[in-house]
XYZ file of C-alpha atoms in Angstrom:
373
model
C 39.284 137.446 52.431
C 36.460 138.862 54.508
C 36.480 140.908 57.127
C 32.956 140.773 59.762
C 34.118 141.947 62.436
C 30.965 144.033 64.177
C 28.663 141.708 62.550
C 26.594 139.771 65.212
C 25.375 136.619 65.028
C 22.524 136.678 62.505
C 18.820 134.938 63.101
C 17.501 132.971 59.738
C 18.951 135.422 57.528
C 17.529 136.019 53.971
C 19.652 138.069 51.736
C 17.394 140.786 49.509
C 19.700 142.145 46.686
C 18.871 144.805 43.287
C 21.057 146.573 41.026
C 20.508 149.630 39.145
C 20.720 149.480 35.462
C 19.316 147.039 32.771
C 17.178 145.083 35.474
C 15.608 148.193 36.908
C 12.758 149.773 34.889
C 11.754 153.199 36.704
C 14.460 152.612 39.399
C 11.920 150.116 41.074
C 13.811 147.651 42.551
C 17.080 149.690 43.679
C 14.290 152.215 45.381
C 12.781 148.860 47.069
C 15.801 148.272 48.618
C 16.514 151.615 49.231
C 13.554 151.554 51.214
C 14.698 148.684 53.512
C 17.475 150.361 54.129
C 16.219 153.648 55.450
C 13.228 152.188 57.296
C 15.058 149.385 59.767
C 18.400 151.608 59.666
C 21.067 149.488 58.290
C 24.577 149.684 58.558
C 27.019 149.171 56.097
C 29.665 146.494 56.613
C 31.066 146.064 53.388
C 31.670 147.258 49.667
C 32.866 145.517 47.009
C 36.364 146.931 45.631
C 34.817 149.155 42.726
C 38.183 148.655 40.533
C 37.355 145.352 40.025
C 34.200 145.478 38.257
C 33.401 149.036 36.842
C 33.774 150.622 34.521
C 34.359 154.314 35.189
C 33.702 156.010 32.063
C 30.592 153.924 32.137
C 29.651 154.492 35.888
C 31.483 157.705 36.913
C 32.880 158.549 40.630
C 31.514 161.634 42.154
C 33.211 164.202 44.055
C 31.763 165.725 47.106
C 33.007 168.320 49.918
C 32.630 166.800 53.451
C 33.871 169.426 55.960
C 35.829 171.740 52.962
C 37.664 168.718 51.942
C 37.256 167.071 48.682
C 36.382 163.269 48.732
C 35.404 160.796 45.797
C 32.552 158.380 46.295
C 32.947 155.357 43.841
C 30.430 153.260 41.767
C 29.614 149.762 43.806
C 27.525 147.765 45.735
C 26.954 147.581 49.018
C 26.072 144.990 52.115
C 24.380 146.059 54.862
C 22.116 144.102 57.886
C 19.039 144.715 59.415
C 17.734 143.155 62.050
C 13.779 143.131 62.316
C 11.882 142.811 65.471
C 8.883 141.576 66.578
C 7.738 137.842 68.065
C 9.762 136.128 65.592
C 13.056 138.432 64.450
C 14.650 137.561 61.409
C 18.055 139.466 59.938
C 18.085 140.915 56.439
C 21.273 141.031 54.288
C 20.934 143.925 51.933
C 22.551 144.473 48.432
C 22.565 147.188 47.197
C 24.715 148.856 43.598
C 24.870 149.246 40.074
C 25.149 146.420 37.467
C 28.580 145.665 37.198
C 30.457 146.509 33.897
C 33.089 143.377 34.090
C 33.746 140.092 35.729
C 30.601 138.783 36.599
C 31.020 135.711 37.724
C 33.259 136.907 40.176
C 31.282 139.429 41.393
C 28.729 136.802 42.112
C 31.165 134.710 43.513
C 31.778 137.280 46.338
C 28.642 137.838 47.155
C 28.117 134.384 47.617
C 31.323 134.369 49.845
C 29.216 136.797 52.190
C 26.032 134.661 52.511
C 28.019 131.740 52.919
C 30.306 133.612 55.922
C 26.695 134.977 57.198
C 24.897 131.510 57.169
C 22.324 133.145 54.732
C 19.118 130.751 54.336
C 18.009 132.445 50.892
C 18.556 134.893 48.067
C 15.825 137.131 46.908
C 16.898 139.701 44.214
C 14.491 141.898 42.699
C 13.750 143.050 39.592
C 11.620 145.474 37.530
C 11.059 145.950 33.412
C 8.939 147.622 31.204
C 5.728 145.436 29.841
C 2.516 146.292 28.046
C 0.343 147.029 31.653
C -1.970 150.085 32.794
C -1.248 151.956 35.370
C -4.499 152.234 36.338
C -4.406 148.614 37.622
C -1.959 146.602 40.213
C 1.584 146.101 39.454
C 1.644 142.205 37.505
C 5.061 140.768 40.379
C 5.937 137.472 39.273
C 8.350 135.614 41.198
C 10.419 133.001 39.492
C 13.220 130.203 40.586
C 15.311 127.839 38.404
C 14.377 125.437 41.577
C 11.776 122.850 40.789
C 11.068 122.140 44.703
C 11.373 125.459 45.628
C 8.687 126.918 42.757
C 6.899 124.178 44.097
C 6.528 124.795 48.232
C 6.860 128.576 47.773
C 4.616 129.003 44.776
C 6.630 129.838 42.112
C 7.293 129.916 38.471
C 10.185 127.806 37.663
C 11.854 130.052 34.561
C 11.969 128.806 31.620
C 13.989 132.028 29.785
C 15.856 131.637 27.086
C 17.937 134.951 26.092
C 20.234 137.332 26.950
C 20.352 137.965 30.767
C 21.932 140.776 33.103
C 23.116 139.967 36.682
C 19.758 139.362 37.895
C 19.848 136.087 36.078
C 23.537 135.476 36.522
C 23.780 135.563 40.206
C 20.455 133.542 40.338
C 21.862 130.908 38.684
C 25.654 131.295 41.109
C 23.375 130.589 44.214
C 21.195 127.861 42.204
C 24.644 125.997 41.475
C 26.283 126.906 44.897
C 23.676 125.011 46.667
C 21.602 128.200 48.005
C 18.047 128.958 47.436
C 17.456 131.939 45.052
C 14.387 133.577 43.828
C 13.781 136.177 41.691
C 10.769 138.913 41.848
C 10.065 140.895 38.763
C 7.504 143.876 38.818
C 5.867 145.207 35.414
C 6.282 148.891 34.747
C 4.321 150.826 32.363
C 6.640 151.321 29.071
C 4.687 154.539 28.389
C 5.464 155.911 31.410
C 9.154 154.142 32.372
C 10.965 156.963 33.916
C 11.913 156.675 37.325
C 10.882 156.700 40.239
C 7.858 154.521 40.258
C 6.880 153.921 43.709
C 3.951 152.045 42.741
C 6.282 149.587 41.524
C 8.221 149.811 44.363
C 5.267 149.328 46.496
C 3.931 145.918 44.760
C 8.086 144.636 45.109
C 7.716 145.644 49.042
C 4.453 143.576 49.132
C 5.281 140.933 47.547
C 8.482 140.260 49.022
C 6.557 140.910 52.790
C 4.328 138.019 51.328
C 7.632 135.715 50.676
C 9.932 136.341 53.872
C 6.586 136.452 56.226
C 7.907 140.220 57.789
C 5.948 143.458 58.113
C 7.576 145.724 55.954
C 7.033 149.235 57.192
C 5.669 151.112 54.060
C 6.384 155.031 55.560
C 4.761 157.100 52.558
C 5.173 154.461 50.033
C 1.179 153.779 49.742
C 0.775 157.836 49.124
C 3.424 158.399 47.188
C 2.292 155.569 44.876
C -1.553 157.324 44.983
C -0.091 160.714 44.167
C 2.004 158.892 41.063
C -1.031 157.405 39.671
C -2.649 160.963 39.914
C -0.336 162.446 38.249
C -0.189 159.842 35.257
C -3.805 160.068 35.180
C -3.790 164.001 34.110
C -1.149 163.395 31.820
C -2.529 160.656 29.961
C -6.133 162.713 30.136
C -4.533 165.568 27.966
C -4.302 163.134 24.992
C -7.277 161.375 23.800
C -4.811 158.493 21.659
C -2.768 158.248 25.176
C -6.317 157.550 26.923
C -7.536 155.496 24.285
C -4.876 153.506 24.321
C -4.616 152.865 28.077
C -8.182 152.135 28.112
C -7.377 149.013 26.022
C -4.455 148.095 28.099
C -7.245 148.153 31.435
C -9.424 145.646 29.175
C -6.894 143.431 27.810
C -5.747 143.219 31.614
C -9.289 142.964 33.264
C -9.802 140.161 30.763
C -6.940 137.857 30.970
C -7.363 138.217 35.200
C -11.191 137.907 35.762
C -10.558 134.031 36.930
C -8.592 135.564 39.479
C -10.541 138.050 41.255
C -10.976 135.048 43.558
C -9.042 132.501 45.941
C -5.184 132.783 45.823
C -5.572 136.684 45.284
C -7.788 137.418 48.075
C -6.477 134.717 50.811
C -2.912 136.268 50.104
C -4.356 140.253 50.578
C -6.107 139.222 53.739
C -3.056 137.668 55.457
C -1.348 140.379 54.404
C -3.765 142.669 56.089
C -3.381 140.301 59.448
C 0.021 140.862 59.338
C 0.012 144.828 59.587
C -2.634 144.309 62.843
C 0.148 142.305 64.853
C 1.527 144.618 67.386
C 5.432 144.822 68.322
C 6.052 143.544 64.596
C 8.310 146.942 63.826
C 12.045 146.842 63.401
C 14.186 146.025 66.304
C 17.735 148.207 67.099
C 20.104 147.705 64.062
C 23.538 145.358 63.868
C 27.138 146.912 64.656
C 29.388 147.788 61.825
C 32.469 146.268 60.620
C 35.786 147.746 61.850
C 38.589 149.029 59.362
C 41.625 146.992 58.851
C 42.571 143.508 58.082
C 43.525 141.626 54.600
C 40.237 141.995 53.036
C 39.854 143.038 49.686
C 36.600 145.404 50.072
C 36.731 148.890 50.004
C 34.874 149.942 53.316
C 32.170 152.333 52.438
C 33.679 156.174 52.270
C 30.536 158.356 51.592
C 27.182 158.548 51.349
C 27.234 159.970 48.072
C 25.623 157.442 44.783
C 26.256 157.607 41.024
C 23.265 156.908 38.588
C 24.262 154.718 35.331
C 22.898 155.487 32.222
C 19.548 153.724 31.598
C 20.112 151.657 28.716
C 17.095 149.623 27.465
C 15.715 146.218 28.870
C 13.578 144.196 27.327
C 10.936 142.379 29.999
C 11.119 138.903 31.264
C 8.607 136.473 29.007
C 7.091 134.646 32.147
C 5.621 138.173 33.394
C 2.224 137.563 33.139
C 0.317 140.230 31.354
C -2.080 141.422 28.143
C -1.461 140.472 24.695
C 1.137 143.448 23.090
C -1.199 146.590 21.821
C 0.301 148.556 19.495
C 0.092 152.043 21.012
C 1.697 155.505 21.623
C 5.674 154.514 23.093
C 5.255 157.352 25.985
C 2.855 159.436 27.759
C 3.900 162.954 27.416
C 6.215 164.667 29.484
C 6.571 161.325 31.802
C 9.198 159.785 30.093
C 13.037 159.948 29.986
C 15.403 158.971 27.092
C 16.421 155.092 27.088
C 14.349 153.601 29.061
C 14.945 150.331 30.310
C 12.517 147.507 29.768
C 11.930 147.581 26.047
C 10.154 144.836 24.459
C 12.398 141.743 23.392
C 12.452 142.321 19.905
C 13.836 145.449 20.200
C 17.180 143.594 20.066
C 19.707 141.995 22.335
C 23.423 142.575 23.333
C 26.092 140.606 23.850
C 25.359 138.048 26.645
C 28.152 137.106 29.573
C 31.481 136.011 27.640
C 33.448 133.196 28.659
C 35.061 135.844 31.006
C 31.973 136.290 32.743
C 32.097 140.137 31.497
C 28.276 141.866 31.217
C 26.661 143.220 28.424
C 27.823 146.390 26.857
C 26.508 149.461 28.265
C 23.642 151.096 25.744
C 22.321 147.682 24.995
C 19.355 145.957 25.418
C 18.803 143.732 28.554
C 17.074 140.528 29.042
C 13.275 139.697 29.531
C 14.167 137.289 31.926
C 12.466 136.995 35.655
C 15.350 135.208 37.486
C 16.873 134.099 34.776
């Protein structure tokens, strides 16, 4: 059924998956990964077999010249490896696609069949929605399991959602009841300004997942681009005085509720962060070989480069998010947001949840509040 081939022998591997869609306001989590990706040069080894779980009026191929020839790059996701250097190396399995339309639980299911085939230790997924938080201040992560011992040696909230879900949840709870380690980490974006990219988002993901896993992540332009963002939200919320006003609530709301923490936890975990970055030799190492073509298995082997963008439908934010009491306030800053954002607040409404089919919500509706769930 699977076909490694090319795939060396992994070292304590820890699989880091996000899909695009109802789980990923402002593109933050897909972009994290993204990020991985491009910085320690991975390789693609598989894909899953896009006919199986899109839907393609829904998620649309795109067509593409390579060379004068017409080719057709198809809605999935993707596994690649990294392999990252330094005094202790470590693999990374990266996921990487859009929310499937259909057949959830055996999408999950195959995904599972890869970490079990490449001895993977644990299952991070990431996730971003839209929550009542400035921009002005640091992204709220929250990272959740639905595995009392592991919330409790990793320092974690064990969920306790209750709602509709998207595959974020789903596959959480596949490698919860498959025996494999699984935790969710959910970043808080802005609703007023939810259009993508937010690489200040992205940024808190990156950190927060360095402060998990124990790597050096390798930020590139990340910390700038997230500095420019801000900037630029800054001017536009400073051309409307009820935009301003209202994000000036949002920063006391948020200074208030976090005062007890300006201390201990927050500060330890910034400082070791900091003596991580100092270690020398703790860059990426030279990246794993690539599966070969052939065989019985059913994955399509990755044919292009090219990437299709779903539709954003809305999401509402996960409930154990940590952040401000709801402020009624403007819904967008001007000219920073695009039409259905995802992230919206829960009672907003829900769709459909997983039937007994294991098929995902319909597209257009509104996704779950759930970190990890």
């Amino acid at each position: 059924m699977i076909e490694l081939e090319g795939v060396p022998e992994l070292i304590d591997p820890v699989m880091v998956a996000a899909f695009e869609g109802w789980n990923d306001a402002g593109d933050a989590a897909s972009t994290a990964v993204a990020h991985l990706d491009r910085e320690w040069k991975g390789e693609v080894f598989a894909a899953l077999d896009a006919e199986d779980y899109y839907d393609f009026q829904v998620n649309r191929p795109t067509v593409f010249l390579d060379n004068g020839v017409r080719k057709i790059t198809w809605p999935t996701t993707r596994l690649s490896v990294v392999r990252v250097g330094g005094d202790k190396p470590r693999d990374l399995v990266l996921v990487r696609g859009i929310e499937p339309s259909m057949r959830w639980r055996s999408f999950c299911n195959e995904l599972l069949a890869f970490a079990h085939e490449l001895g993977v230790e644990m299952v991070v997924i990431l996730g971003a929605l839209l929550g009542d938080t400035p921009h002005t201040r640091p992204v709220p992560v929250s990272g959740v399991t639905s595995d009392p011992d592991l919330a409790r040696t990793m320092d974690l909230e064990e969920t306790r959602y209750e709602g509709p879900t998207g595959i974020v949840g789903i596959l959480q709870e596949a490698c919860t009841h498959a025996g494999v380690p699984a935790v969710s980490l959910w970043a808080a974006v802005p609703h007023y300004v939810s259009q993508p990219p937010n690489p200040k988002a992205t940024l808190a993901l990156l950190n927060r997942l360095e402060d998990l896993i124990g790597l050096r992540i390798p930020l590139g332009e990340l910390p700038e681009d997230a500095r420019a963002w801000q900037l630029g939200v800054d001017q536009l919320a400073a051309e409307d005085s009820e935009v301003a006003e209202y994000v000036q609530t949002l920063e006391e709301a948020r200074d208030t509720a976090e005062l007890p923490e300006a201390s201990g936890e927050a500060i330890a975990r910034e400082f070791e962060r900091y003596l991580r970055r100092r270690e020398p030799g703790a860059g990426p190492g030279p990246g794993p070989g690539v599966a070969t073509e052939g065989g019985d298995s059913p994955f399509l082997r990755d044919p292009g480069s090219g990437r299709t963008r779903p539709p954003k439908p809305e999401q509402p934010g996960p409930e154990s998010v940590p952040g401000p009491e709801s402020v009624p306030g403007p819904e967008s800053v001007p000219g920073a947001t695009g039409e259905n954002p995802p992230g919206e607040a829960p009672e907003s409404g829900s769709p459909e949840t997983e039937g007994p089919d294991g098929e995902g919500p319909e597209n257009g509706g509104t996704p779950d509040g759930d970190p990890g769930k």
